[in-house]
Amino acid sequence: DPKQHFVTTKRDFLTSNEFLDKIRARARVGGPEANDVLIFVHGYNTLYEEAVYWMAQIVHDSGFQGTAVLFAWPSRGKAPLYLADREASTYSRDYFEEALLSISKVSEVKEINILAHSMGNWLAVETLRQAKLKGRGDFGGKLGNVILASPDLDANVFRTQLDVIGQLPRPITVLVSGDDEALALSSWLAGDVDRAGRITADDARAIEGAKKYNLRVVDLTGVDDGKGNHHSKYSKSAAVVEAI
């Protein structure tokens, strides 16, 4: 029932120029947030079809009225293929950078915001890092909010990435949770090195990082998202989605 469920009713295949024309036309319509673009970068173990519905849910629940764009990197969509997904996300860095640059050159677009989840944060942060090294890290001055939800990032690697990226005009928002079981497993696979998404707000490293790198650390440990591995609190709590 389309009144109760998300339903795919149409699919178009677009060239790069046609894709940008869609964004341009959406911005020209006017209205609240029409010139804002929100790019969602999905996480590990997420097929393209699933990522589409993740984005639809986020846009619906948040009330975002701008232009929503999904950057779908080629996850294999199977839990045991963690390393394969890691390689696929790394492979996608140049493509994500090109997408950001192309959208930033659309004159009607005033602001580009990024929301990344889980392993998608590795892709997003690495892309911001390499863009900064190339001298185009602000994407024409249009980079707005960067929200890293449950980042599956080695805490030490994250620090070195931020050393390159530096402080952005707006604080990078990092959503963390001490009870994230998926990140606990990721940490174990990485030799018990902490993941950035499990370092809670009262940890000295989080406090130091917030000051040095202009981070806004939001601790969701106390948020009740029901059963599960507590890895997707950013999308399962109405209060959190509204805040985003």
PDB file of C-alpha atoms in Angstrom:
ATOM      1  CA  ASP A   1       0.000   0.000   0.000  1.00  0.00           C
ATOM      2  CA  PRO A   2       1.772   3.194  -1.152  1.00  0.00           C
ATOM      3  CA  LYS A   3       0.025   5.111   1.642  1.00  0.00           C
ATOM      4  CA  GLN A   4       1.751   2.948   4.243  1.00  0.00           C
ATOM      5  CA  HIS A   5       4.888   1.600   2.581  1.00  0.00           C
ATOM      6  CA  PHE A   6       7.769   2.827   0.468  1.00  0.00           C
ATOM      7  CA  VAL A   7       7.220   1.553  -3.062  1.00  0.00           C
ATOM      8  CA  THR A   8       9.448   1.884  -6.107  1.00  0.00           C
ATOM      9  CA  THR A   9       7.202   3.052  -8.930  1.00  0.00           C
ATOM     10  CA  LYS A  10       9.705   4.130 -11.564  1.00  0.00           C
ATOM     11  CA  ARG A  11      13.369   3.833 -12.472  1.00  0.00           C
ATOM     12  CA  ASP A  12      15.312   5.898 -14.991  1.00  0.00           C
ATOM     13  CA  PHE A  13      18.852   5.456 -16.277  1.00  0.00           C
ATOM     14  CA  LEU A  14      20.598   8.828 -16.552  1.00  0.00           C
ATOM     15  CA  THR A  15      23.832  10.031 -18.055  1.00  0.00           C
ATOM     16  CA  SER A  16      26.046  12.179 -15.831  1.00  0.00           C
ATOM     17  CA  ASN A  17      24.697  15.358 -17.439  1.00  0.00           C
ATOM     18  CA  GLU A  18      21.088  14.198 -17.126  1.00  0.00           C
ATOM     19  CA  PHE A  19      21.698  13.408 -13.458  1.00  0.00           C
ATOM     20  CA  LEU A  20      23.029  16.919 -12.823  1.00  0.00           C
ATOM     21  CA  ASP A  21      20.130  18.402 -14.794  1.00  0.00           C
ATOM     22  CA  LYS A  22      17.718  16.642 -12.426  1.00  0.00           C
ATOM     23  CA  ILE A  23      19.457  18.255  -9.444  1.00  0.00           C
ATOM     24  CA  ARG A  24      19.430  21.641 -11.204  1.00  0.00           C
ATOM     25  CA  ALA A  25      15.728  21.382 -11.989  1.00  0.00           C
ATOM     26  CA  ARG A  26      14.924  20.354  -8.421  1.00  0.00           C
ATOM     27  CA  ALA A  27      16.803  23.381  -7.080  1.00  0.00           C
ATOM     28  CA  ARG A  28      14.993  25.727  -9.449  1.00  0.00           C
ATOM     29  CA  VAL A  29      11.598  24.597  -8.175  1.00  0.00           C
ATOM     30  CA  GLY A  30      12.226  26.680  -5.070  1.00  0.00           C
ATOM     31  CA  GLY A  31      10.813  26.241  -1.599  1.00  0.00           C
ATOM     32  CA  PRO A  32      12.485  25.299   1.689  1.00  0.00           C
ATOM     33  CA  GLU A  33      15.905  23.695   1.303  1.00  0.00           C
ATOM     34  CA  ALA A  34      15.493  23.412  -2.486  1.00  0.00           C
ATOM     35  CA  ASN A  35      19.093  24.487  -3.012  1.00  0.00           C
ATOM     36  CA  ASP A  36      20.425  22.016  -0.437  1.00  0.00           C
ATOM     37  CA  VAL A  37      21.678  18.567  -1.393  1.00  0.00           C
ATOM     38  CA  LEU A  38      21.925  15.721   1.107  1.00  0.00           C
ATOM     39  CA  ILE A  39      24.158  12.860  -0.002  1.00  0.00           C
ATOM     40  CA  PHE A  40      23.686   9.576   1.855  1.00  0.00           C
ATOM     41  CA  VAL A  41      26.561   7.086   1.856  1.00  0.00           C
ATOM     42  CA  HIS A  42      25.371   3.679   3.047  1.00  0.00           C
ATOM     43  CA  GLY A  43      27.336   1.203   5.106  1.00  0.00           C
ATOM     44  CA  TYR A  44      28.650  -2.346   4.946  1.00  0.00           C
ATOM     45  CA  ASN A  45      26.444  -5.293   4.048  1.00  0.00           C
ATOM     46  CA  THR A  46      23.931  -3.109   2.207  1.00  0.00           C
ATOM     47  CA  LEU A  47      22.710  -3.896  -1.285  1.00  0.00           C
ATOM     48  CA  TYR A  48      21.808  -1.084  -3.673  1.00  0.00           C
ATOM     49  CA  GLU A  49      18.078  -1.797  -3.345  1.00  0.00           C
ATOM     50  CA  GLU A  50      18.325  -1.708   0.450  1.00  0.00           C
ATOM     51  CA  ALA A  51      20.264   1.560   0.379  1.00  0.00           C
ATOM     52  CA  VAL A  52      17.510   3.201  -1.676  1.00  0.00           C
ATOM     53  CA  TYR A  53      14.971   2.398   1.025  1.00  0.00           C
ATOM     54  CA  TRP A  54      17.344   3.459   3.821  1.00  0.00           C
ATOM     55  CA  MET A  55      17.550   6.857   2.147  1.00  0.00           C
ATOM     56  CA  ALA A  56      13.801   7.053   1.621  1.00  0.00           C
ATOM     57  CA  GLN A  57      13.232   6.323   5.313  1.00  0.00           C
ATOM     58  CA  ILE A  58      15.753   8.969   6.410  1.00  0.00           C
ATOM     59  CA  VAL A  59      14.278  11.648   4.154  1.00  0.00           C
ATOM     60  CA  HIS A  60      10.732  10.808   5.225  1.00  0.00           C
ATOM     61  CA  ASP A  61      11.433  10.692   8.949  1.00  0.00           C
ATOM     62  CA  SER A  62      13.622  13.804   8.990  1.00  0.00           C
ATOM     63  CA  GLY A  63      11.276  15.951   6.909  1.00  0.00           C
ATOM     64  CA  PHE A  64      14.173  17.036   4.677  1.00  0.00           C
ATOM     65  CA  GLN A  65      12.776  19.025   1.742  1.00  0.00           C
ATOM     66  CA  GLY A  66      15.922  19.492  -0.312  1.00  0.00           C
ATOM     67  CA  THR A  67      17.433  17.177  -2.918  1.00  0.00           C
ATOM     68  CA  ALA A  68      18.388  13.750  -1.599  1.00  0.00           C
ATOM     69  CA  VAL A  69      21.110  11.828  -3.428  1.00  0.00           C
ATOM     70  CA  LEU A  70      22.242   8.280  -2.727  1.00  0.00           C
ATOM     71  CA  PHE A  71      25.870   7.416  -3.368  1.00  0.00           C
ATOM     72  CA  ALA A  72      25.676   3.654  -3.752  1.00  0.00           C
ATOM     73  CA  TRP A  73      29.051   1.939  -3.613  1.00  0.00           C
ATOM     74  CA  PRO A  74      29.158  -1.755  -4.592  1.00  0.00           C
ATOM     75  CA  SER A  75      28.659  -3.568  -1.297  1.00  0.00           C
ATOM     76  CA  ARG A  76      28.318  -7.332  -1.703  1.00  0.00           C
ATOM     77  CA  GLY A  77      25.431  -7.304   0.779  1.00  0.00           C
ATOM     78  CA  LYS A  78      26.566 -10.331   2.771  1.00  0.00           C
ATOM     79  CA  ALA A  79      27.742 -10.242   6.378  1.00  0.00           C
ATOM     80  CA  PRO A  80      30.768 -12.584   5.946  1.00  0.00           C
ATOM     81  CA  LEU A  81      32.165 -10.431   3.117  1.00  0.00           C
ATOM     82  CA  TYR A  82      33.406  -7.630   5.367  1.00  0.00           C
ATOM     83  CA  LEU A  83      36.840  -7.425   3.764  1.00  0.00           C
ATOM     84  CA  ALA A  84      35.357  -7.446   0.261  1.00  0.00           C
ATOM     85  CA  ASP A  85      33.129  -4.524   1.223  1.00  0.00           C
ATOM     86  CA  ARG A  86      36.095  -2.701   2.698  1.00  0.00           C
ATOM     87  CA  GLU A  87      37.935  -2.984  -0.608  1.00  0.00           C
ATOM     88  CA  ALA A  88      34.822  -1.927  -2.536  1.00  0.00           C
ATOM     89  CA  SER A  89      34.414   1.205  -0.417  1.00  0.00           C
ATOM     90  CA  THR A  90      38.082   2.105  -0.922  1.00  0.00           C
ATOM     91  CA  TYR A  91      37.719   1.535  -4.665  1.00  0.00           C
ATOM     92  CA  SER A  92      34.872   4.073  -4.711  1.00  0.00           C
ATOM     93  CA  ARG A  93      36.799   7.086  -3.362  1.00  0.00           C
ATOM     94  CA  ASP A  94      37.614   8.691  -6.720  1.00  0.00           C
ATOM     95  CA  TYR A  95      34.036   8.232  -7.897  1.00  0.00           C
ATOM     96  CA  PHE A  96      32.625   9.848  -4.773  1.00  0.00           C
ATOM     97  CA  GLU A  97      35.011  12.775  -5.096  1.00  0.00           C
ATOM     98  CA  GLU A  98      33.992  13.243  -8.728  1.00  0.00           C
ATOM     99  CA  ALA A  99      30.308  13.150  -7.762  1.00  0.00           C
ATOM    100  CA  LEU A 100      30.849  15.817  -5.094  1.00  0.00           C
ATOM    101  CA  LEU A 101      32.826  18.005  -7.483  1.00  0.00           C
ATOM    102  CA  SER A 102      30.231  17.655 -10.244  1.00  0.00           C
ATOM    103  CA  ILE A 103      27.349  18.560  -7.927  1.00  0.00           C
ATOM    104  CA  SER A 104      29.314  21.489  -6.489  1.00  0.00           C
ATOM    105  CA  LYS A 105      29.625  22.953 -10.000  1.00  0.00           C
ATOM    106  CA  VAL A 106      25.831  23.168 -10.376  1.00  0.00           C
ATOM    107  CA  SER A 107      25.315  26.887  -9.803  1.00  0.00           C
ATOM    108  CA  GLU A 108      21.827  26.404  -8.379  1.00  0.00           C
ATOM    109  CA  VAL A 109      23.178  24.208  -5.564  1.00  0.00           C
ATOM    110  CA  LYS A 110      24.101  26.290  -2.543  1.00  0.00           C
ATOM    111  CA  GLU A 111      25.050  23.598  -0.038  1.00  0.00           C
ATOM    112  CA  ILE A 112      26.132  19.958  -0.067  1.00  0.00           C
ATOM    113  CA  ASN A 113      25.655  17.914   3.097  1.00  0.00           C
ATOM    114  CA  ILE A 114      26.977  14.414   3.698  1.00  0.00           C
ATOM    115  CA  LEU A 115      25.454  11.716   5.917  1.00  0.00           C
ATOM    116  CA  ALA A 116      27.531   8.533   6.045  1.00  0.00           C
ATOM    117  CA  HIS A 117      26.875   5.350   7.996  1.00  0.00           C
ATOM    118  CA  SER A 118      29.170   2.597   9.229  1.00  0.00           C
ATOM    119  CA  MET A 119      31.777   1.627   6.603  1.00  0.00           C
ATOM    120  CA  GLY A 120      30.455   4.418   4.414  1.00  0.00           C
ATOM    121  CA  ASN A 121      32.373   6.720   6.753  1.00  0.00           C
ATOM    122  CA  TRP A 122      35.667   5.220   5.591  1.00  0.00           C
ATOM    123  CA  LEU A 123      34.704   6.155   2.052  1.00  0.00           C
ATOM    124  CA  ALA A 124      33.441   9.620   2.995  1.00  0.00           C
ATOM    125  CA  VAL A 125      36.365  10.633   5.212  1.00  0.00           C
ATOM    126  CA  GLU A 126      38.988   9.235   2.841  1.00  0.00           C
ATOM    127  CA  THR A 127      37.368  11.225   0.032  1.00  0.00           C
ATOM    128  CA  LEU A 128      37.433  14.436   2.065  1.00  0.00           C
ATOM    129  CA  ARG A 129      41.084  13.738   2.860  1.00  0.00           C
ATOM    130  CA  GLN A 130      42.169  13.198  -0.730  1.00  0.00           C
ATOM    131  CA  ALA A 131      40.185  16.218  -1.915  1.00  0.00           C
ATOM    132  CA  LYS A 132      41.955  18.361   0.673  1.00  0.00           C
ATOM    133  CA  LEU A 133      45.336  17.091  -0.528  1.00  0.00           C
ATOM    134  CA  LYS A 134      44.374  18.163  -4.048  1.00  0.00           C
ATOM    135  CA  GLY A 135      43.420  21.642  -2.841  1.00  0.00           C
ATOM    136  CA  ARG A 136      39.694  21.299  -3.448  1.00  0.00           C
ATOM    137  CA  GLY A 137      38.435  20.086  -0.092  1.00  0.00           C
ATOM    138  CA  ASP A 138      35.785  22.783   0.302  1.00  0.00           C
ATOM    139  CA  PHE A 139      34.104  21.810  -2.988  1.00  0.00           C
ATOM    140  CA  GLY A 140      33.714  25.365  -4.172  1.00  0.00           C
ATOM    141  CA  GLY A 141      32.754  26.570  -0.707  1.00  0.00           C
ATOM    142  CA  LYS A 142      29.590  24.467  -0.804  1.00  0.00           C
ATOM    143  CA  LEU A 143      30.463  21.745   1.706  1.00  0.00           C
ATOM    144  CA  GLY A 144      27.990  22.112   4.559  1.00  0.00           C
ATOM    145  CA  ASN A 145      27.315  19.591   7.303  1.00  0.00           C
ATOM    146  CA  VAL A 146      29.207  16.311   7.511  1.00  0.00           C
ATOM    147  CA  ILE A 147      27.520  13.716   9.741  1.00  0.00           C
ATOM    148  CA  LEU A 148      29.373  10.491  10.531  1.00  0.00           C
ATOM    149  CA  ALA A 149      26.947   7.955  11.984  1.00  0.00           C
ATOM    150  CA  SER A 150      28.465   4.933  13.759  1.00  0.00           C
ATOM    151  CA  PRO A 151      31.780   5.399  11.935  1.00  0.00           C
ATOM    152  CA  ASP A 152      33.565   2.110  11.309  1.00  0.00           C
ATOM    153  CA  LEU A 153      36.936   3.827  11.391  1.00  0.00           C
ATOM    154  CA  ASP A 154      40.114   2.829  13.169  1.00  0.00           C
ATOM    155  CA  ALA A 155      40.401   5.547  15.830  1.00  0.00           C
ATOM    156  CA  ASN A 156      44.087   6.137  15.061  1.00  0.00           C
ATOM    157  CA  VAL A 157      43.525   6.268  11.312  1.00  0.00           C
ATOM    158  CA  PHE A 158      40.631   8.687  11.862  1.00  0.00           C
ATOM    159  CA  ARG A 159      42.972  11.010  13.746  1.00  0.00           C
ATOM    160  CA  THR A 160      45.493  11.048  10.901  1.00  0.00           C
ATOM    161  CA  GLN A 161      42.711  11.659   8.373  1.00  0.00           C
ATOM    162  CA  LEU A 162      41.532  14.646  10.413  1.00  0.00           C
ATOM    163  CA  ASP A 163      45.108  15.936  10.594  1.00  0.00           C
ATOM    164  CA  VAL A 164      44.933  16.357   6.815  1.00  0.00           C
ATOM    165  CA  ILE A 165      41.321  17.513   6.524  1.00  0.00           C
ATOM    166  CA  GLY A 166      41.753  20.093   9.283  1.00  0.00           C
ATOM    167  CA  GLN A 167      38.900  22.041  10.808  1.00  0.00           C
ATOM    168  CA  LEU A 168      35.941  22.515   8.502  1.00  0.00           C
ATOM    169  CA  PRO A 169      33.821  25.701   8.633  1.00  0.00           C
ATOM    170  CA  ARG A 170      31.122  23.693  10.411  1.00  0.00           C
ATOM    171  CA  PRO A 171      31.860  21.050  13.028  1.00  0.00           C
ATOM    172  CA  ILE A 172      31.917  17.469  11.786  1.00  0.00           C
ATOM    173  CA  THR A 173      29.178  15.652  13.686  1.00  0.00           C
ATOM    174  CA  VAL A 174      30.150  12.189  14.947  1.00  0.00           C
ATOM    175  CA  LEU A 175      27.359   9.948  16.262  1.00  0.00           C
ATOM    176  CA  VAL A 176      28.795   7.370  18.666  1.00  0.00           C
ATOM    177  CA  SER A 177      27.391   4.635  20.886  1.00  0.00           C
ATOM    178  CA  GLY A 178      29.205   2.570  23.484  1.00  0.00           C
ATOM    179  CA  ASP A 179      26.893  -0.425  22.993  1.00  0.00           C
ATOM    180  CA  ASP A 180      27.393  -0.746  19.226  1.00  0.00           C
ATOM    181  CA  GLU A 181      27.921  -4.496  18.843  1.00  0.00           C
ATOM    182  CA  ALA A 182      28.709  -4.338  15.109  1.00  0.00           C
ATOM    183  CA  LEU A 183      31.608  -1.985  15.786  1.00  0.00           C
ATOM    184  CA  ALA A 184      32.728  -4.194  18.665  1.00  0.00           C
ATOM    185  CA  LEU A 185      33.074  -7.042  16.161  1.00  0.00           C
ATOM    186  CA  SER A 186      34.860  -4.748  13.701  1.00  0.00           C
ATOM    187  CA  SER A 187      37.267  -3.742  16.462  1.00  0.00           C
ATOM    188  CA  TRP A 188      37.978  -7.397  17.247  1.00  0.00           C
ATOM    189  CA  LEU A 189      38.640  -8.146  13.564  1.00  0.00           C
ATOM    190  CA  ALA A 190      41.108  -5.234  13.508  1.00  0.00           C
ATOM    191  CA  GLY A 191      43.153  -6.547  16.426  1.00  0.00           C
ATOM    192  CA  ASP A 192      41.139  -4.864  19.188  1.00  0.00           C
ATOM    193  CA  VAL A 193      41.836  -1.360  17.917  1.00  0.00           C
ATOM    194  CA  ASP A 194      38.973   0.941  18.939  1.00  0.00           C
ATOM    195  CA  ARG A 195      36.555   2.113  16.266  1.00  0.00           C
ATOM    196  CA  ALA A 196      35.735   5.806  16.293  1.00  0.00           C
ATOM    197  CA  GLY A 197      32.024   5.066  16.603  1.00  0.00           C
ATOM    198  CA  ARG A 198      32.444   3.354  19.972  1.00  0.00           C
ATOM    199  CA  ILE A 199      34.510   6.063  21.678  1.00  0.00           C
ATOM    200  CA  THR A 200      31.925   7.696  23.918  1.00  0.00           C
ATOM    201  CA  ALA A 201      31.650  11.406  24.609  1.00  0.00           C
ATOM    202  CA  ASP A 202      33.143  11.168  28.104  1.00  0.00           C
ATOM    203  CA  ASP A 203      36.317   9.508  26.788  1.00  0.00           C
ATOM    204  CA  ALA A 204      39.340  11.810  26.990  1.00  0.00           C
ATOM    205  CA  ARG A 205      40.182  11.038  23.351  1.00  0.00           C
ATOM    206  CA  ALA A 206      36.752  12.221  22.208  1.00  0.00           C
ATOM    207  CA  ILE A 207      37.047  15.410  24.245  1.00  0.00           C
ATOM    208  CA  GLU A 208      40.530  16.138  22.911  1.00  0.00           C
ATOM    209  CA  GLY A 209      39.493  15.359  19.340  1.00  0.00           C
ATOM    210  CA  ALA A 210      36.409  17.574  19.589  1.00  0.00           C
ATOM    211  CA  LYS A 211      38.577  20.524  20.591  1.00  0.00           C
ATOM    212  CA  LYS A 212      41.421  19.925  18.147  1.00  0.00           C
ATOM    213  CA  TYR A 213      39.432  19.030  15.046  1.00  0.00           C
ATOM    214  CA  ASN A 214      36.202  20.959  15.634  1.00  0.00           C
ATOM    215  CA  LEU A 215      34.055  17.861  16.117  1.00  0.00           C
ATOM    216  CA  ARG A 216      30.562  17.679  17.544  1.00  0.00           C
ATOM    217  CA  VAL A 217      30.438  14.314  19.312  1.00  0.00           C
ATOM    218  CA  VAL A 218      26.903  13.075  19.999  1.00  0.00           C
ATOM    219  CA  ASP A 219      26.723  10.085  22.338  1.00  0.00           C
ATOM    220  CA  LEU A 220      23.727   7.840  21.610  1.00  0.00           C
ATOM    221  CA  THR A 221      24.600   5.146  24.157  1.00  0.00           C
ATOM    222  CA  GLY A 222      21.531   6.018  26.215  1.00  0.00           C
ATOM    223  CA  VAL A 223      19.166   5.893  23.230  1.00  0.00           C
ATOM    224  CA  ASP A 224      16.890   2.837  23.280  1.00  0.00           C
ATOM    225  CA  ASP A 225      16.558   1.492  19.751  1.00  0.00           C
ATOM    226  CA  GLY A 226      15.064  -1.853  20.745  1.00  0.00           C
ATOM    227  CA  LYS A 227      16.693  -5.163  19.925  1.00  0.00           C
ATOM    228  CA  GLY A 228      19.547  -5.699  17.511  1.00  0.00           C
ATOM    229  CA  ASN A 229      23.195  -4.724  17.406  1.00  0.00           C
ATOM    230  CA  HIS A 230      22.600  -0.981  18.082  1.00  0.00           C
ATOM    231  CA  HIS A 231      24.509  -0.016  14.942  1.00  0.00           C
ATOM    232  CA  SER A 232      21.813   2.079  13.260  1.00  0.00           C
ATOM    233  CA  LYS A 233      20.516   4.292  16.052  1.00  0.00           C
ATOM    234  CA  TYR A 234      20.827   7.332  13.797  1.00  0.00           C
ATOM    235  CA  SER A 235      17.858   6.087  11.762  1.00  0.00           C
ATOM    236  CA  LYS A 236      15.792   4.215  14.349  1.00  0.00           C
ATOM    237  CA  SER A 237      15.233   6.983  16.874  1.00  0.00           C
ATOM    238  CA  ALA A 238      12.723   9.666  15.902  1.00  0.00           C
ATOM    239  CA  ALA A 239      14.462  12.209  18.127  1.00  0.00           C
ATOM    240  CA  VAL A 240      17.850  11.537  16.528  1.00  0.00           C
ATOM    241  CA  VAL A 241      16.488  11.655  12.977  1.00  0.00           C
ATOM    242  CA  GLU A 242      14.719  14.939  13.729  1.00  0.00           C
ATOM    243  CA  ALA A 243      17.948  16.375  15.148  1.00  0.00           C
ATOM    244  CA  ILE A 244      19.861  15.326  12.025  1.00  0.00           C
TER     245      ILE A 244
END
